[in-house]
Amino acid sequence: MTSTLPVSTNGNGSVSQNGKLSALESRVSERIRARLRERDVSFLANDNVADHLLPGELDALQVEVADRVRDLLNALVIDIENDHNTAETAERVAKMYLHEVFKGRYHQQPKVASFPNVKKLDEIYTVGPITVRSACSHHLVPIMGNCWIGIKPGERVIGLSKFTRVADWVFSRPHIQEEAVMILADEIERLCKPQGLGIIIKAQHYCMKWRGVKEPQTSMVNSVVRGDFRHDPSLKQEFFELVRQQEALLST
């Protein structure tokens, strides 16, 4: 009689004859991915998936990532069993990705308290430079730079330090800079609903400094303006002038 039980096919996700899940299906990354697809949730490189992680899954994911990094080191023909320099590299890299450089994907947004704009403030102000650190989503090498945020207050205001926390959370993901500035703008608009918003990012990309064309001085500058900053050229000009004054003050 022919068996009707599915047969394991060496890690392709099927169930073995003894009813146990294959190695692929038992991976926490596969369970998370299946949950995201079931809920029709995007999980691109610069998306945040923290709301869809169950208790304990981030720790389990760290163990799995360390295993995959170990596979990478082996594929690079590095003798990790005898090389003292890479003895715990896989564990360090897994922790770094999930809790440091890519924490904006796996951790909740930092708590940001907002307050009513009781005094009806309507003069613009800028915050910066805020150091931003990210990684090029094409090569996973660093993007390092500065960010300036300009606000014309609306219904609510947030503390100056909170802009730094939100910028760090947004940029701690694999990005292209053009999208990072838009995601940051979306988050700030959601938090304080300003009448006007402007953001400038100036950064150097190590995918150009360290590899490829190897241009050490090349940088990328981009901006986004919304609300009154977009519709009133004088406000937009005032924002850019305030940023220039801050840069000049820091260079003296």
mmCIF file with all atom_site columns, C-alpha atoms in Angstrom, residues 76-188:
data_model
loop_
_atom_site.group_PDB
_atom_site.id
_atom_site.type_symbol
_atom_site.label_atom_id
_atom_site.label_alt_id
_atom_site.label_comp_id
_atom_site.label_asym_id
_atom_site.label_entity_id
_atom_site.label_seq_id
_atom_site.pdbx_PDB_ins_code
_atom_site.Cartn_x
_atom_site.Cartn_y
_atom_site.Cartn_z
_atom_site.occupancy
_atom_site.B_iso_or_equiv
_atom_site.pdbx_formal_charge
_atom_site.auth_seq_id
_atom_site.auth_comp_id
_atom_site.auth_asym_id
_atom_site.auth_atom_id
_atom_site.pdbx_PDB_model_num
ATOM 1   C CA . LEU A 1 76  ? 33.616 32.562 3.060  1.00 0.00 ? 76  LEU A CA 1
ATOM 2   C CA . VAL A 1 77  ? 36.056 29.753 3.967  1.00 0.00 ? 77  VAL A CA 1
ATOM 3   C CA . ILE A 1 78  ? 36.839 31.144 7.415  1.00 0.00 ? 78  ILE A CA 1
ATOM 4   C CA . ASP A 1 79  ? 37.888 28.525 9.948  1.00 0.00 ? 79  ASP A CA 1
ATOM 5   C CA . ILE A 1 80  ? 35.526 29.637 12.720 1.00 0.00 ? 80  ILE A CA 1
ATOM 6   C CA . GLU A 1 81  ? 36.230 26.493 14.721 1.00 0.00 ? 81  GLU A CA 1
ATOM 7   C CA . ASN A 1 82  ? 39.880 27.431 15.208 1.00 0.00 ? 82  ASN A CA 1
ATOM 8   C CA . ASP A 1 83  ? 40.041 31.170 14.489 1.00 0.00 ? 83  ASP A CA 1
ATOM 9   C CA . HIS A 1 84  ? 40.041 33.027 17.812 1.00 0.00 ? 84  HIS A CA 1
ATOM 10  C CA . ASN A 1 85  ? 39.155 36.292 16.061 1.00 0.00 ? 85  ASN A CA 1
ATOM 11  C CA . THR A 1 86  ? 35.797 34.979 14.820 1.00 0.00 ? 86  THR A CA 1
ATOM 12  C CA . ALA A 1 87  ? 34.970 32.692 17.750 1.00 0.00 ? 87  ALA A CA 1
ATOM 13  C CA . GLU A 1 88  ? 31.853 34.688 18.732 1.00 0.00 ? 88  GLU A CA 1
ATOM 14  C CA . THR A 1 89  ? 31.426 36.839 15.643 1.00 0.00 ? 89  THR A CA 1
ATOM 15  C CA . ALA A 1 90  ? 28.106 35.247 14.642 1.00 0.00 ? 90  ALA A CA 1
ATOM 16  C CA . GLU A 1 91  ? 26.536 36.018 18.018 1.00 0.00 ? 91  GLU A CA 1
ATOM 17  C CA . ARG A 1 92  ? 27.867 39.585 18.001 1.00 0.00 ? 92  ARG A CA 1
ATOM 18  C CA . VAL A 1 93  ? 26.575 40.255 14.491 1.00 0.00 ? 93  VAL A CA 1
ATOM 19  C CA . ALA A 1 94  ? 23.118 38.837 15.279 1.00 0.00 ? 94  ALA A CA 1
ATOM 20  C CA . LYS A 1 95  ? 22.825 41.017 18.382 1.00 0.00 ? 95  LYS A CA 1
ATOM 21  C CA . MET A 1 96  ? 24.073 44.060 16.460 1.00 0.00 ? 96  MET A CA 1
ATOM 22  C CA . TYR A 1 97  ? 21.532 43.641 13.652 1.00 0.00 ? 97  TYR A CA 1
ATOM 23  C CA . LEU A 1 98  ? 18.469 42.999 15.810 1.00 0.00 ? 98  LEU A CA 1
ATOM 24  C CA . HIS A 1 99  ? 19.143 45.370 18.711 1.00 0.00 ? 99  HIS A CA 1
ATOM 25  C CA . GLU A 1 100 ? 21.384 48.094 17.301 1.00 0.00 ? 100 GLU A CA 1
ATOM 26  C CA . VAL A 1 101 ? 21.853 48.903 13.610 1.00 0.00 ? 101 VAL A CA 1
ATOM 27  C CA . PHE A 1 102 ? 18.497 47.438 12.468 1.00 0.00 ? 102 PHE A CA 1
ATOM 28  C CA . LYS A 1 103 ? 16.575 47.929 15.706 1.00 0.00 ? 103 LYS A CA 1
ATOM 29  C CA . GLY A 1 104 ? 14.115 50.183 13.883 1.00 0.00 ? 104 GLY A CA 1
ATOM 30  C CA . ARG A 1 105 ? 12.705 47.061 12.219 1.00 0.00 ? 105 ARG A CA 1
ATOM 31  C CA . TYR A 1 106 ? 12.211 44.916 15.325 1.00 0.00 ? 106 TYR A CA 1
ATOM 32  C CA . HIS A 1 107 ? 11.669 47.328 18.228 1.00 0.00 ? 107 HIS A CA 1
ATOM 33  C CA . GLN A 1 108 ? 8.699  49.548 18.984 1.00 0.00 ? 108 GLN A CA 1
ATOM 34  C CA . GLN A 1 109 ? 9.008  53.283 18.430 1.00 0.00 ? 109 GLN A CA 1
ATOM 35  C CA . PRO A 1 110 ? 10.453 55.019 21.515 1.00 0.00 ? 110 PRO A CA 1
ATOM 36  C CA . LYS A 1 111 ? 7.780  56.520 23.741 1.00 0.00 ? 111 LYS A CA 1
ATOM 37  C CA . VAL A 1 112 ? 7.171  60.110 22.644 1.00 0.00 ? 112 VAL A CA 1
ATOM 38  C CA . ALA A 1 113 ? 4.904  62.301 24.743 1.00 0.00 ? 113 ALA A CA 1
ATOM 39  C CA . SER A 1 114 ? 3.246  65.232 22.981 1.00 0.00 ? 114 SER A CA 1
ATOM 40  C CA . PHE A 1 115 ? 1.604  68.259 24.575 1.00 0.00 ? 115 PHE A CA 1
ATOM 41  C CA . PRO A 1 116 ? -1.101 70.693 23.500 1.00 0.00 ? 116 PRO A CA 1
ATOM 42  C CA . ASN A 1 117 ? 0.188  73.854 21.867 1.00 0.00 ? 117 ASN A CA 1
ATOM 43  C CA . VAL A 1 118 ? -1.472 75.985 24.553 1.00 0.00 ? 118 VAL A CA 1
ATOM 44  C CA . LYS A 1 119 ? 0.317  79.227 23.614 1.00 0.00 ? 119 LYS A CA 1
ATOM 45  C CA . LYS A 1 120 ? -0.571 78.772 19.927 1.00 0.00 ? 120 LYS A CA 1
ATOM 46  C CA . LEU A 1 121 ? 3.079  78.921 18.866 1.00 0.00 ? 121 LEU A CA 1
ATOM 47  C CA . ASP A 1 122 ? 3.318  79.480 15.131 1.00 0.00 ? 122 ASP A CA 1
ATOM 48  C CA . GLU A 1 123 ? 6.935  80.571 14.560 1.00 0.00 ? 123 GLU A CA 1
ATOM 49  C CA . ILE A 1 124 ? 9.186  77.988 12.939 1.00 0.00 ? 124 ILE A CA 1
ATOM 50  C CA . TYR A 1 125 ? 12.167 76.412 14.690 1.00 0.00 ? 125 TYR A CA 1
ATOM 51  C CA . THR A 1 126 ? 14.824 73.924 13.624 1.00 0.00 ? 126 THR A CA 1
ATOM 52  C CA . VAL A 1 127 ? 16.509 71.042 15.438 1.00 0.00 ? 127 VAL A CA 1
ATOM 53  C CA . GLY A 1 128 ? 19.899 69.811 14.332 1.00 0.00 ? 128 GLY A CA 1
ATOM 54  C CA . PRO A 1 129 ? 22.292 68.571 13.403 1.00 0.00 ? 129 PRO A CA 1
ATOM 55  C CA . ILE A 1 130 ? 21.016 65.175 14.552 1.00 0.00 ? 130 ILE A CA 1
ATOM 56  C CA . THR A 1 131 ? 23.473 62.370 13.843 1.00 0.00 ? 131 THR A CA 1
ATOM 57  C CA . VAL A 1 132 ? 21.863 59.624 11.778 1.00 0.00 ? 132 VAL A CA 1
ATOM 58  C CA . ARG A 1 133 ? 23.277 56.150 11.197 1.00 0.00 ? 133 ARG A CA 1
ATOM 59  C CA . SER A 1 134 ? 21.810 53.707 8.736  1.00 0.00 ? 134 SER A CA 1
ATOM 60  C CA . ALA A 1 135 ? 22.833 51.028 6.263  1.00 0.00 ? 135 ALA A CA 1
ATOM 61  C CA . CYS A 1 136 ? 22.560 50.925 2.495  1.00 0.00 ? 136 CYS A CA 1
ATOM 62  C CA . SER A 1 137 ? 19.937 48.313 1.677  1.00 0.00 ? 137 SER A CA 1
ATOM 63  C CA . HIS A 1 138 ? 21.891 47.365 -1.455 1.00 0.00 ? 138 HIS A CA 1
ATOM 64  C CA . HIS A 1 139 ? 25.143 46.370 0.270  1.00 0.00 ? 139 HIS A CA 1
ATOM 65  C CA . LEU A 1 140 ? 24.385 46.586 4.033  1.00 0.00 ? 140 LEU A CA 1
ATOM 66  C CA . VAL A 1 141 ? 27.268 48.984 4.630  1.00 0.00 ? 141 VAL A CA 1
ATOM 67  C CA . PRO A 1 142 ? 26.987 52.179 6.720  1.00 0.00 ? 142 PRO A CA 1
ATOM 68  C CA . ILE A 1 143 ? 25.312 55.457 5.842  1.00 0.00 ? 143 ILE A CA 1
ATOM 69  C CA . MET A 1 144 ? 26.472 58.194 8.205  1.00 0.00 ? 144 MET A CA 1
ATOM 70  C CA . GLY A 1 145 ? 25.302 61.779 8.279  1.00 0.00 ? 145 GLY A CA 1
ATOM 71  C CA . ASN A 1 146 ? 23.283 64.576 9.808  1.00 0.00 ? 146 ASN A CA 1
ATOM 72  C CA . CYS A 1 147 ? 19.642 65.544 9.842  1.00 0.00 ? 147 CYS A CA 1
ATOM 73  C CA . TRP A 1 148 ? 17.911 68.888 10.389 1.00 0.00 ? 148 TRP A CA 1
ATOM 74  C CA . ILE A 1 149 ? 14.218 69.127 11.193 1.00 0.00 ? 149 ILE A CA 1
ATOM 75  C CA . GLY A 1 150 ? 12.186 72.303 10.848 1.00 0.00 ? 150 GLY A CA 1
ATOM 76  C CA . ILE A 1 151 ? 8.774  72.689 12.460 1.00 0.00 ? 151 ILE A CA 1
ATOM 77  C CA . LYS A 1 152 ? 5.975  75.214 12.258 1.00 0.00 ? 152 LYS A CA 1
ATOM 78  C CA . PRO A 1 153 ? 3.935  74.042 15.271 1.00 0.00 ? 153 PRO A CA 1
ATOM 79  C CA . GLY A 1 154 ? 0.376  72.863 14.912 1.00 0.00 ? 154 GLY A CA 1
ATOM 80  C CA . GLU A 1 155 ? -1.969 71.430 17.513 1.00 0.00 ? 155 GLU A CA 1
ATOM 81  C CA . ARG A 1 156 ? 0.711  69.629 19.532 1.00 0.00 ? 156 ARG A CA 1
ATOM 82  C CA . VAL A 1 157 ? 4.414  69.922 20.352 1.00 0.00 ? 157 VAL A CA 1
ATOM 83  C CA . ILE A 1 158 ? 7.055  67.374 21.385 1.00 0.00 ? 158 ILE A CA 1
ATOM 84  C CA . GLY A 1 159 ? 10.346 67.784 23.251 1.00 0.00 ? 159 GLY A CA 1
ATOM 85  C CA . LEU A 1 160 ? 13.506 68.494 21.252 1.00 0.00 ? 160 LEU A CA 1
ATOM 86  C CA . SER A 1 161 ? 15.219 65.276 22.348 1.00 0.00 ? 161 SER A CA 1
ATOM 87  C CA . LYS A 1 162 ? 12.319 63.249 20.986 1.00 0.00 ? 162 LYS A CA 1
ATOM 88  C CA . PHE A 1 163 ? 13.188 64.267 17.427 1.00 0.00 ? 163 PHE A CA 1
ATOM 89  C CA . THR A 1 164 ? 16.580 62.619 17.947 1.00 0.00 ? 164 THR A CA 1
ATOM 90  C CA . ARG A 1 165 ? 15.017 59.426 19.302 1.00 0.00 ? 165 ARG A CA 1
ATOM 91  C CA . VAL A 1 166 ? 12.548 59.141 16.431 1.00 0.00 ? 166 VAL A CA 1
ATOM 92  C CA . ALA A 1 167 ? 15.228 59.870 13.809 1.00 0.00 ? 167 ALA A CA 1
ATOM 93  C CA . ASP A 1 168 ? 17.488 57.193 15.289 1.00 0.00 ? 168 ASP A CA 1
ATOM 94  C CA . TRP A 1 169 ? 14.604 54.668 15.302 1.00 0.00 ? 169 TRP A CA 1
ATOM 95  C CA . VAL A 1 170 ? 13.670 55.395 11.688 1.00 0.00 ? 170 VAL A CA 1
ATOM 96  C CA . PHE A 1 171 ? 17.229 55.328 10.362 1.00 0.00 ? 171 PHE A CA 1
ATOM 97  C CA . SER A 1 172 ? 18.185 52.137 12.212 1.00 0.00 ? 172 SER A CA 1
ATOM 98  C CA . ARG A 1 173 ? 17.036 50.013 9.270  1.00 0.00 ? 173 ARG A CA 1
ATOM 99  C CA . PRO A 1 174 ? 18.411 49.161 5.828  1.00 0.00 ? 174 PRO A CA 1
ATOM 100 C CA . HIS A 1 175 ? 17.506 52.147 3.664  1.00 0.00 ? 175 HIS A CA 1
ATOM 101 C CA . ILE A 1 176 ? 17.969 54.175 0.582  1.00 0.00 ? 176 ILE A CA 1
ATOM 102 C CA . GLN A 1 177 ? 18.253 57.791 1.717  1.00 0.00 ? 177 GLN A CA 1
ATOM 103 C CA . GLU A 1 178 ? 15.454 59.024 -0.532 1.00 0.00 ? 178 GLU A CA 1
ATOM 104 C CA . GLU A 1 179 ? 12.938 56.825 1.280  1.00 0.00 ? 179 GLU A CA 1
ATOM 105 C CA . ALA A 1 180 ? 14.357 57.319 4.776  1.00 0.00 ? 180 ALA A CA 1
ATOM 106 C CA . VAL A 1 181 ? 13.598 61.047 4.780  1.00 0.00 ? 181 VAL A CA 1
ATOM 107 C CA . MET A 1 182 ? 9.994  60.377 3.739  1.00 0.00 ? 182 MET A CA 1
ATOM 108 C CA . ILE A 1 183 ? 9.456  57.768 6.466  1.00 0.00 ? 183 ILE A CA 1
ATOM 109 C CA . LEU A 1 184 ? 10.875 60.169 9.065  1.00 0.00 ? 184 LEU A CA 1
ATOM 110 C CA . ALA A 1 185 ? 8.559  62.930 7.831  1.00 0.00 ? 185 ALA A CA 1
ATOM 111 C CA . ASP A 1 186 ? 5.558  60.599 8.095  1.00 0.00 ? 186 ASP A CA 1
ATOM 112 C CA . GLU A 1 187 ? 6.410  59.733 11.707 1.00 0.00 ? 187 GLU A CA 1
ATOM 113 C CA . ILE A 1 188 ? 6.902  63.350 12.794 1.00 0.00 ? 188 ILE A CA 1
#
